[in-house]
PDB file of C-alpha atoms in Angstrom:
ATOM      1  CA  UNK M  19      15.372   5.479   8.422  1.00  0.00           C
ATOM      2  CA  UNK M  20      14.705   7.488   5.588  1.00  0.00           C
ATOM      3  CA  UNK M  21      11.694   7.023   3.165  1.00  0.00           C
ATOM      4  CA  UNK M  22      10.395   8.473   0.097  1.00  0.00           C
ATOM      5  CA  UNK M  23       6.807   8.140  -1.240  1.00  0.00           C
ATOM      6  CA  UNK M  24       5.227   8.837  -4.631  1.00  0.00           C
ATOM      7  CA  UNK M  25       1.905   8.490  -4.579  1.00  0.00           C
ATOM      8  CA  UNK M  26       0.996   8.714  -8.355  1.00  0.00           C
ATOM      9  CA  UNK M  27       1.800   5.648 -10.391  1.00  0.00           C
ATOM     10  CA  UNK M  28       0.956   7.537 -13.466  1.00  0.00           C
ATOM     11  CA  UNK M  29      -0.136  10.894 -14.576  1.00  0.00           C
ATOM     12  CA  UNK M  30      -1.714  12.577 -17.810  1.00  0.00           C
ATOM     13  CA  UNK M  31      -1.473  16.096 -18.791  1.00  0.00           C
ATOM     14  CA  UNK M  32      -2.180  17.677 -21.960  1.00  0.00           C
ATOM     15  CA  UNK M  33       0.653  19.210 -23.852  1.00  0.00           C
ATOM     16  CA  UNK M  34       1.194  23.134 -22.994  1.00  0.00           C
ATOM     17  CA  UNK M  35      -0.395  22.558 -19.528  1.00  0.00           C
ATOM     18  CA  UNK M  36       1.515  22.473 -16.227  1.00  0.00           C
ATOM     19  CA  UNK M  37       1.508  19.284 -14.194  1.00  0.00           C
ATOM     20  CA  UNK M  38       2.584  18.730 -10.721  1.00  0.00           C
ATOM     21  CA  UNK M  39       4.175  15.254  -9.167  1.00  0.00           C
ATOM     22  CA  UNK M  40       3.884  14.630  -5.901  1.00  0.00           C
ATOM     23  CA  UNK M  41       6.628  13.517  -3.495  1.00  0.00           C
ATOM     24  CA  UNK M  42       6.818  13.128  -0.090  1.00  0.00           C
ATOM     25  CA  UNK M  43       9.626  12.248   2.471  1.00  0.00           C
ATOM     26  CA  UNK M  44      10.667  11.127   6.023  1.00  0.00           C
ATOM     27  CA  UNK M  45      13.804  11.737   7.901  1.00  0.00           C
ATOM     28  CA  UNK M  46      14.812  12.784  11.188  1.00  0.00           C
ATOM     29  CA  UNK M  47      17.888  14.235   9.903  1.00  0.00           C
ATOM     30  CA  UNK M  48      17.984  18.267   9.878  1.00  0.00           C
ATOM     31  CA  UNK M  49      19.845  18.087   6.696  1.00  0.00           C
ATOM     32  CA  UNK M  50      19.242  16.546   3.904  1.00  0.00           C
ATOM     33  CA  UNK M  51      18.895  16.828   0.061  1.00  0.00           C
ATOM     34  CA  UNK M  52      15.950  16.352  -2.110  1.00  0.00           C
ATOM     35  CA  UNK M  53      16.520  15.414  -6.162  1.00  0.00           C
ATOM     36  CA  UNK M  54      14.265  14.738  -9.046  1.00  0.00           C
ATOM     37  CA  UNK M  55      15.491  12.492 -11.859  1.00  0.00           C
ATOM     38  CA  UNK M  56      13.766  11.750 -15.260  1.00  0.00           C
ATOM     39  CA  UNK M  57      13.997   8.262 -16.807  1.00  0.00           C
ATOM     40  CA  UNK M  58      12.797   8.044 -20.612  1.00  0.00           C
ATOM     41  CA  UNK M  59      11.610   4.907 -22.134  1.00  0.00           C
ATOM     42  CA  UNK M  60      15.564   4.626 -23.323  1.00  0.00           C
ATOM     43  CA  UNK M  61      16.546   4.235 -19.599  1.00  0.00           C
ATOM     44  CA  UNK M  62      19.117   6.676 -19.112  1.00  0.00           C
ATOM     45  CA  UNK M  63      18.498   8.824 -15.941  1.00  0.00           C
ATOM     46  CA  UNK M  64      18.578  12.156 -15.995  1.00  0.00           C
ATOM     47  CA  UNK M  65      18.998  14.957 -13.466  1.00  0.00           C
ATOM     48  CA  UNK M  66      16.457  17.531 -13.338  1.00  0.00           C
ATOM     49  CA  UNK M  67      16.624  19.756  -9.838  1.00  0.00           C
ATOM     50  CA  UNK M  68      18.079  19.594  -6.629  1.00  0.00           C
ATOM     51  CA  UNK M  69      16.995  21.225  -3.380  1.00  0.00           C
ATOM     52  CA  UNK M  70      18.747  21.100  -0.291  1.00  0.00           C
ATOM     53  CA  UNK M  71      16.852  21.300   3.532  1.00  0.00           C
ATOM     54  CA  UNK M  72      18.262  24.787   4.434  1.00  0.00           C
ATOM     55  CA  UNK M  73      18.081  26.555   1.306  1.00  0.00           C
ATOM     56  CA  UNK M  74      15.343  29.245   1.649  1.00  0.00           C
ATOM     57  CA  UNK M  75      13.776  29.588  -1.899  1.00  0.00           C
ATOM     58  CA  UNK M  76      12.410  26.651  -4.276  1.00  0.00           C
ATOM     59  CA  UNK M  77      14.697  25.400  -6.495  1.00  0.00           C
ATOM     60  CA  UNK M  78      13.825  26.210 -10.147  1.00  0.00           C
ATOM     61  CA  UNK M  79      15.545  24.851 -13.298  1.00  0.00           C
ATOM     62  CA  UNK M  80      14.127  25.681 -16.612  1.00  0.00           C
ATOM     63  CA  UNK M  81      10.648  24.861 -16.975  1.00  0.00           C
ATOM     64  CA  UNK M  82      11.168  22.536 -13.651  1.00  0.00           C
ATOM     65  CA  UNK M  83      10.627  23.967 -10.370  1.00  0.00           C
ATOM     66  CA  UNK M  84      10.588  22.094  -6.815  1.00  0.00           C
ATOM     67  CA  UNK M  85       8.114  23.149  -4.332  1.00  0.00           C
ATOM     68  CA  UNK M  86       9.391  22.417  -1.238  1.00  0.00           C
ATOM     69  CA  UNK M  87       7.242  22.650   1.730  1.00  0.00           C
ATOM     70  CA  UNK M  88       9.262  21.545   4.650  1.00  0.00           C
ATOM     71  CA  UNK M  89       6.775  21.276   7.685  1.00  0.00           C
ATOM     72  CA  UNK M  90       4.473  19.182   5.352  1.00  0.00           C
ATOM     73  CA  UNK M  91       7.501  17.061   4.198  1.00  0.00           C
ATOM     74  CA  UNK M  92       6.841  17.441   0.657  1.00  0.00           C
ATOM     75  CA  UNK M  93       8.879  18.156  -2.680  1.00  0.00           C
ATOM     76  CA  UNK M  94       6.652  18.242  -5.480  1.00  0.00           C
ATOM     77  CA  UNK M  95       7.803  18.582  -9.071  1.00  0.00           C
ATOM     78  CA  UNK M  96       6.092  21.280 -11.170  1.00  0.00           C
ATOM     79  CA  UNK M  97       6.819  21.140 -14.962  1.00  0.00           C
ATOM     80  CA  UNK M  98       5.186  24.272 -16.729  1.00  0.00           C
ATOM     81  CA  UNK M  99       4.117  23.912 -20.405  1.00  0.00           C
ATOM     82  CA  UNK M 100       4.393  20.202 -20.772  1.00  0.00           C
ATOM     83  CA  UNK M 101       5.761  18.994 -24.020  1.00  0.00           C
ATOM     84  CA  UNK M 102       5.636  15.790 -25.570  1.00  0.00           C
ATOM     85  CA  UNK M 103       9.499  15.059 -24.685  1.00  0.00           C
ATOM     86  CA  UNK M 104       8.614  15.091 -20.948  1.00  0.00           C
ATOM     87  CA  UNK M 105       6.577  11.736 -21.224  1.00  0.00           C
ATOM     88  CA  UNK M 106       8.916   9.635 -18.932  1.00  0.00           C
ATOM     89  CA  UNK M 107       9.228   7.988 -15.674  1.00  0.00           C
ATOM     90  CA  UNK M 108      10.044  10.552 -12.993  1.00  0.00           C
ATOM     91  CA  UNK M 109      11.698   9.531  -9.349  1.00  0.00           C
ATOM     92  CA  UNK M 110      12.157  11.835  -6.366  1.00  0.00           C
ATOM     93  CA  UNK M 111      14.772  10.984  -4.556  1.00  0.00           C
ATOM     94  CA  UNK M 112      16.265  12.015  -1.050  1.00  0.00           C
ATOM     95  CA  UNK M 113      20.069  12.254   0.419  1.00  0.00           C
ATOM     96  CA  UNK M 114      20.512  11.382   3.843  1.00  0.00           C
ATOM     97  CA  UNK M 115      22.632  13.542   6.178  1.00  0.00           C
ATOM     98  CA  UNK M 116      24.593  12.738   9.079  1.00  0.00           C
ATOM     99  CA  UNK M 117      26.877  10.141   9.131  1.00  0.00           C
ATOM    100  CA  UNK M 118      24.827   8.371   6.222  1.00  0.00           C
ATOM    101  CA  UNK M 119      25.438  11.339   4.018  1.00  0.00           C
ATOM    102  CA  UNK M 120      26.287   9.351   0.736  1.00  0.00           C
ATOM    103  CA  UNK M 121      22.946   7.295   1.299  1.00  0.00           C
ATOM    104  CA  UNK M 122      20.216   8.327  -1.454  1.00  0.00           C
ATOM    105  CA  UNK M 123      16.786   6.852  -1.331  1.00  0.00           C
ATOM    106  CA  UNK M 124      14.251   7.073  -4.251  1.00  0.00           C
ATOM    107  CA  UNK M 125      10.761   6.874  -4.464  1.00  0.00           C
ATOM    108  CA  UNK M 126       8.550   4.232  -6.894  1.00  0.00           C
ATOM    109  CA  UNK M 127       8.636   6.690  -9.485  1.00  0.00           C
ATOM    110  CA  UNK M 128       5.719   8.461 -11.483  1.00  0.00           C
ATOM    111  CA  UNK M 129       5.208   7.414 -15.430  1.00  0.00           C
ATOM    112  CA  UNK M 130       4.116  10.754 -16.802  1.00  0.00           C
ATOM    113  CA  UNK M 131       2.387  10.915 -20.092  1.00  0.00           C
ATOM    114  CA  UNK M 132       1.770  14.049 -22.080  1.00  0.00           C
ATOM    115  CA  UNK M 133      -1.011  13.843 -24.682  1.00  0.00           C
ATOM    116  CA  UNK M 134      -0.931  16.056 -27.816  1.00  0.00           C
TER     117      UNK M 134
ATOM    118  CA  UNK S  28      33.567  14.267 -23.134  1.00  0.00           C
ATOM    119  CA  UNK S  29      32.288  13.176 -19.271  1.00  0.00           C
ATOM    120  CA  UNK S  30      31.352   9.831 -19.347  1.00  0.00           C
ATOM    121  CA  UNK S  31      30.255   7.025 -16.928  1.00  0.00           C
ATOM    122  CA  UNK S  32      31.143   3.663 -18.537  1.00  0.00           C
ATOM    123  CA  UNK S  33      29.314   0.354 -17.282  1.00  0.00           C
ATOM    124  CA  UNK S  34      29.948  -2.729 -18.686  1.00  0.00           C
ATOM    125  CA  UNK S  35      28.406  -5.247 -19.832  1.00  0.00           C
ATOM    126  CA  UNK S  36      24.795  -3.761 -20.839  1.00  0.00           C
ATOM    127  CA  UNK S  37      23.172  -6.964 -21.242  1.00  0.00           C
ATOM    128  CA  UNK S  38      24.292 -10.296 -19.249  1.00  0.00           C
ATOM    129  CA  UNK S  39      22.478 -13.519 -19.062  1.00  0.00           C
ATOM    130  CA  UNK S  40      24.150 -16.060 -16.451  1.00  0.00           C
ATOM    131  CA  UNK S  41      23.180 -19.080 -14.175  1.00  0.00           C
ATOM    132  CA  UNK S  42      22.853 -19.076 -10.507  1.00  0.00           C
ATOM    133  CA  UNK S  43      26.129 -19.229  -8.571  1.00  0.00           C
ATOM    134  CA  UNK S  44      28.532 -17.998 -11.268  1.00  0.00           C
ATOM    135  CA  UNK S  45      30.344 -15.299 -10.069  1.00  0.00           C
ATOM    136  CA  UNK S  46      30.102 -12.018 -12.277  1.00  0.00           C
ATOM    137  CA  UNK S  47      31.429  -8.435 -11.957  1.00  0.00           C
ATOM    138  CA  UNK S  48      30.016  -5.116 -13.232  1.00  0.00           C
ATOM    139  CA  UNK S  49      32.186  -2.811 -14.065  1.00  0.00           C
ATOM    140  CA  UNK S  50      31.678   1.472 -13.640  1.00  0.00           C
ATOM    141  CA  UNK S  51      34.555   3.797 -14.909  1.00  0.00           C
ATOM    142  CA  UNK S  52      34.257   7.579 -14.958  1.00  0.00           C
ATOM    143  CA  UNK S  53      36.456  10.113 -16.269  1.00  0.00           C
ATOM    144  CA  UNK S  54      35.189  13.497 -14.265  1.00  0.00           C
ATOM    145  CA  UNK S  55      37.703  12.707 -10.752  1.00  0.00           C
ATOM    146  CA  UNK S  56      34.509  12.611  -8.727  1.00  0.00           C
ATOM    147  CA  UNK S  57      34.616  11.266  -5.660  1.00  0.00           C
ATOM    148  CA  UNK S  58      31.549   9.931  -5.020  1.00  0.00           C
ATOM    149  CA  UNK S  59      30.266   6.521  -6.670  1.00  0.00           C
ATOM    150  CA  UNK S  60      27.176   4.221  -5.913  1.00  0.00           C
ATOM    151  CA  UNK S  61      25.342   1.260  -7.289  1.00  0.00           C
ATOM    152  CA  UNK S  62      21.636   0.945  -7.803  1.00  0.00           C
ATOM    153  CA  UNK S  63      19.264  -1.670  -8.713  1.00  0.00           C
ATOM    154  CA  UNK S  64      15.862  -0.659 -10.558  1.00  0.00           C
ATOM    155  CA  UNK S  65      13.199  -3.245 -10.120  1.00  0.00           C
ATOM    156  CA  UNK S  66       9.239  -2.424 -11.636  1.00  0.00           C
ATOM    157  CA  UNK S  67       7.019  -0.900  -8.860  1.00  0.00           C
ATOM    158  CA  UNK S  68      10.070  -0.421  -6.118  1.00  0.00           C
ATOM    159  CA  UNK S  69      12.093   2.654  -7.967  1.00  0.00           C
ATOM    160  CA  UNK S  70      15.879   2.212  -7.614  1.00  0.00           C
ATOM    161  CA  UNK S  71      17.424   1.174  -4.579  1.00  0.00           C
ATOM    162  CA  UNK S  72      20.934   1.807  -3.324  1.00  0.00           C
ATOM    163  CA  UNK S  73      23.255  -1.190  -2.923  1.00  0.00           C
ATOM    164  CA  UNK S  74      26.671   0.500  -2.128  1.00  0.00           C
ATOM    165  CA  UNK S  75      28.292   3.918  -2.464  1.00  0.00           C
ATOM    166  CA  UNK S  76      31.865   4.993  -1.852  1.00  0.00           C
ATOM    167  CA  UNK S  77      32.503   8.546  -1.079  1.00  0.00           C
ATOM    168  CA  UNK S  78      36.605   8.295  -1.797  1.00  0.00           C
ATOM    169  CA  UNK S  79      38.987   5.787  -2.718  1.00  0.00           C
ATOM    170  CA  UNK S  80      39.108   2.992   0.175  1.00  0.00           C
ATOM    171  CA  UNK S  81      35.858   4.379   1.523  1.00  0.00           C
ATOM    172  CA  UNK S  82      32.510   2.029   1.010  1.00  0.00           C
ATOM    173  CA  UNK S  83      29.281   1.909   2.522  1.00  0.00           C
ATOM    174  CA  UNK S  84      26.347  -0.405   2.610  1.00  0.00           C
ATOM    175  CA  UNK S  85      22.960   0.985   1.131  1.00  0.00           C
ATOM    176  CA  UNK S  86      19.373  -0.430   1.665  1.00  0.00           C
ATOM    177  CA  UNK S  87      19.895  -3.664  -0.380  1.00  0.00           C
ATOM    178  CA  UNK S  88      23.686  -4.678  -0.160  1.00  0.00           C
ATOM    179  CA  UNK S  89      22.795  -8.420   0.600  1.00  0.00           C
ATOM    180  CA  UNK S  90      24.432 -10.571  -1.993  1.00  0.00           C
ATOM    181  CA  UNK S  91      26.883  -7.909  -3.405  1.00  0.00           C
ATOM    182  CA  UNK S  92      30.478  -6.885  -2.919  1.00  0.00           C
ATOM    183  CA  UNK S  93      32.365  -3.416  -3.987  1.00  0.00           C
ATOM    184  CA  UNK S  94      35.654  -2.116  -3.881  1.00  0.00           C
ATOM    185  CA  UNK S  95      37.286   1.229  -4.281  1.00  0.00           C
ATOM    186  CA  UNK S  96      40.901   0.852  -5.239  1.00  0.00           C
ATOM    187  CA  UNK S  97      41.335   3.809  -7.186  1.00  0.00           C
ATOM    188  CA  UNK S  98      39.236   7.056  -8.002  1.00  0.00           C
ATOM    189  CA  UNK S  99      37.991   6.089 -11.238  1.00  0.00           C
ATOM    190  CA  UNK S 100      36.534   2.732 -10.954  1.00  0.00           C
ATOM    191  CA  UNK S 101      33.780   1.084  -9.055  1.00  0.00           C
ATOM    192  CA  UNK S 102      33.045  -2.559  -9.717  1.00  0.00           C
ATOM    193  CA  UNK S 103      29.794  -4.284  -8.361  1.00  0.00           C
ATOM    194  CA  UNK S 104      30.358  -8.341  -7.801  1.00  0.00           C
ATOM    195  CA  UNK S 105      28.011 -10.807  -7.509  1.00  0.00           C
ATOM    196  CA  UNK S 106      30.138 -13.709  -5.866  1.00  0.00           C
ATOM    197  CA  UNK S 107      26.916 -16.092  -6.094  1.00  0.00           C
ATOM    198  CA  UNK S 108      24.206 -14.420  -8.064  1.00  0.00           C
ATOM    199  CA  UNK S 109      20.691 -15.792  -7.229  1.00  0.00           C
ATOM    200  CA  UNK S 110      17.768 -15.171  -9.590  1.00  0.00           C
ATOM    201  CA  UNK S 111      16.141 -12.682  -7.398  1.00  0.00           C
ATOM    202  CA  UNK S 112      19.360 -10.635  -8.202  1.00  0.00           C
ATOM    203  CA  UNK S 113      17.976 -10.265 -11.876  1.00  0.00           C
ATOM    204  CA  UNK S 114      17.329  -6.726 -12.225  1.00  0.00           C
ATOM    205  CA  UNK S 115      18.722  -3.391 -14.022  1.00  0.00           C
ATOM    206  CA  UNK S 116      21.850  -2.259 -12.565  1.00  0.00           C
ATOM    207  CA  UNK S 117      22.824   1.303 -12.846  1.00  0.00           C
ATOM    208  CA  UNK S 118      25.951   3.251 -11.431  1.00  0.00           C
ATOM    209  CA  UNK S 119      26.288   6.643 -10.562  1.00  0.00           C
ATOM    210  CA  UNK S 120      28.890   9.035  -9.800  1.00  0.00           C
ATOM    211  CA  UNK S 121      29.133  12.696  -8.292  1.00  0.00           C
ATOM    212  CA  UNK S 122      31.620  15.124  -7.421  1.00  0.00           C
ATOM    213  CA  UNK S 123      29.862  14.691  -3.781  1.00  0.00           C
ATOM    214  CA  UNK S 124      26.470  13.211  -2.811  1.00  0.00           C
ATOM    215  CA  UNK S 125      24.402  16.595  -2.594  1.00  0.00           C
ATOM    216  CA  UNK S 126      25.263  17.501  -6.339  1.00  0.00           C
ATOM    217  CA  UNK S 127      23.904  15.881  -9.545  1.00  0.00           C
ATOM    218  CA  UNK S 128      25.037  12.520 -10.306  1.00  0.00           C
ATOM    219  CA  UNK S 129      26.057  11.177 -13.929  1.00  0.00           C
ATOM    220  CA  UNK S 130      24.396   7.951 -14.432  1.00  0.00           C
ATOM    221  CA  UNK S 131      25.959   4.856 -16.399  1.00  0.00           C
ATOM    222  CA  UNK S 132      23.179   3.451 -19.079  1.00  0.00           C
ATOM    223  CA  UNK S 133      22.541   0.500 -16.915  1.00  0.00           C
ATOM    224  CA  UNK S 134      23.025  -3.060 -17.039  1.00  0.00           C
ATOM    225  CA  UNK S 135      20.326  -5.725 -17.477  1.00  0.00           C
ATOM    226  CA  UNK S 136      21.376  -8.940 -15.907  1.00  0.00           C
ATOM    227  CA  UNK S 137      19.352 -12.028 -15.742  1.00  0.00           C
ATOM    228  CA  UNK S 138      20.192 -15.025 -13.317  1.00  0.00           C
ATOM    229  CA  UNK S 139      18.891 -18.068 -14.493  1.00  0.00           C
TER     230      UNK S 139
END
């Protein structure tokens, strides 16, 4: 069974500073995918970034980067130059490999608050 | 415009009264899935579908049914809702399971 753990229920950051949101995962599949999604207070789910288990380089999307450390089974999200609009709930998620390819497991989420 | 349409947005019902939450996408995506979101638990996958007539259980399938008779629609059926199914439900779709998902706006369900 696969598992995603986000140990930070809440994080605070000053505007324009960088912040790291932690995510660790557990799976026995050699092939898997890792995602980060953002959920603002309005409730919609917004895709941020994806990392495949065989990708050699860390994924980046604008101000978002995924610090993928395979041996440690961690997939931390780094947001550079935080903005007030980054205040939201952030979810880490993992797609299974093998015969459960479509199965997606989410973490509990981290609420990020950006202070001016 | 690419859309995932989920209806209704809000629903209050009583225990045991069958209901259906609809999900429709206009992106010709093969992959569709349903999630429930509860405080402190994140999102949990209920069912997913890799293509028409292909569905499989997620982590919390008990008390739910789905069908995928056509590519664009993936309804979630609660045959006999109970109060512990009170939750925020999301439908999501993607070209494949390993690509970004497009989420519907969510359905807030209350079962009294």
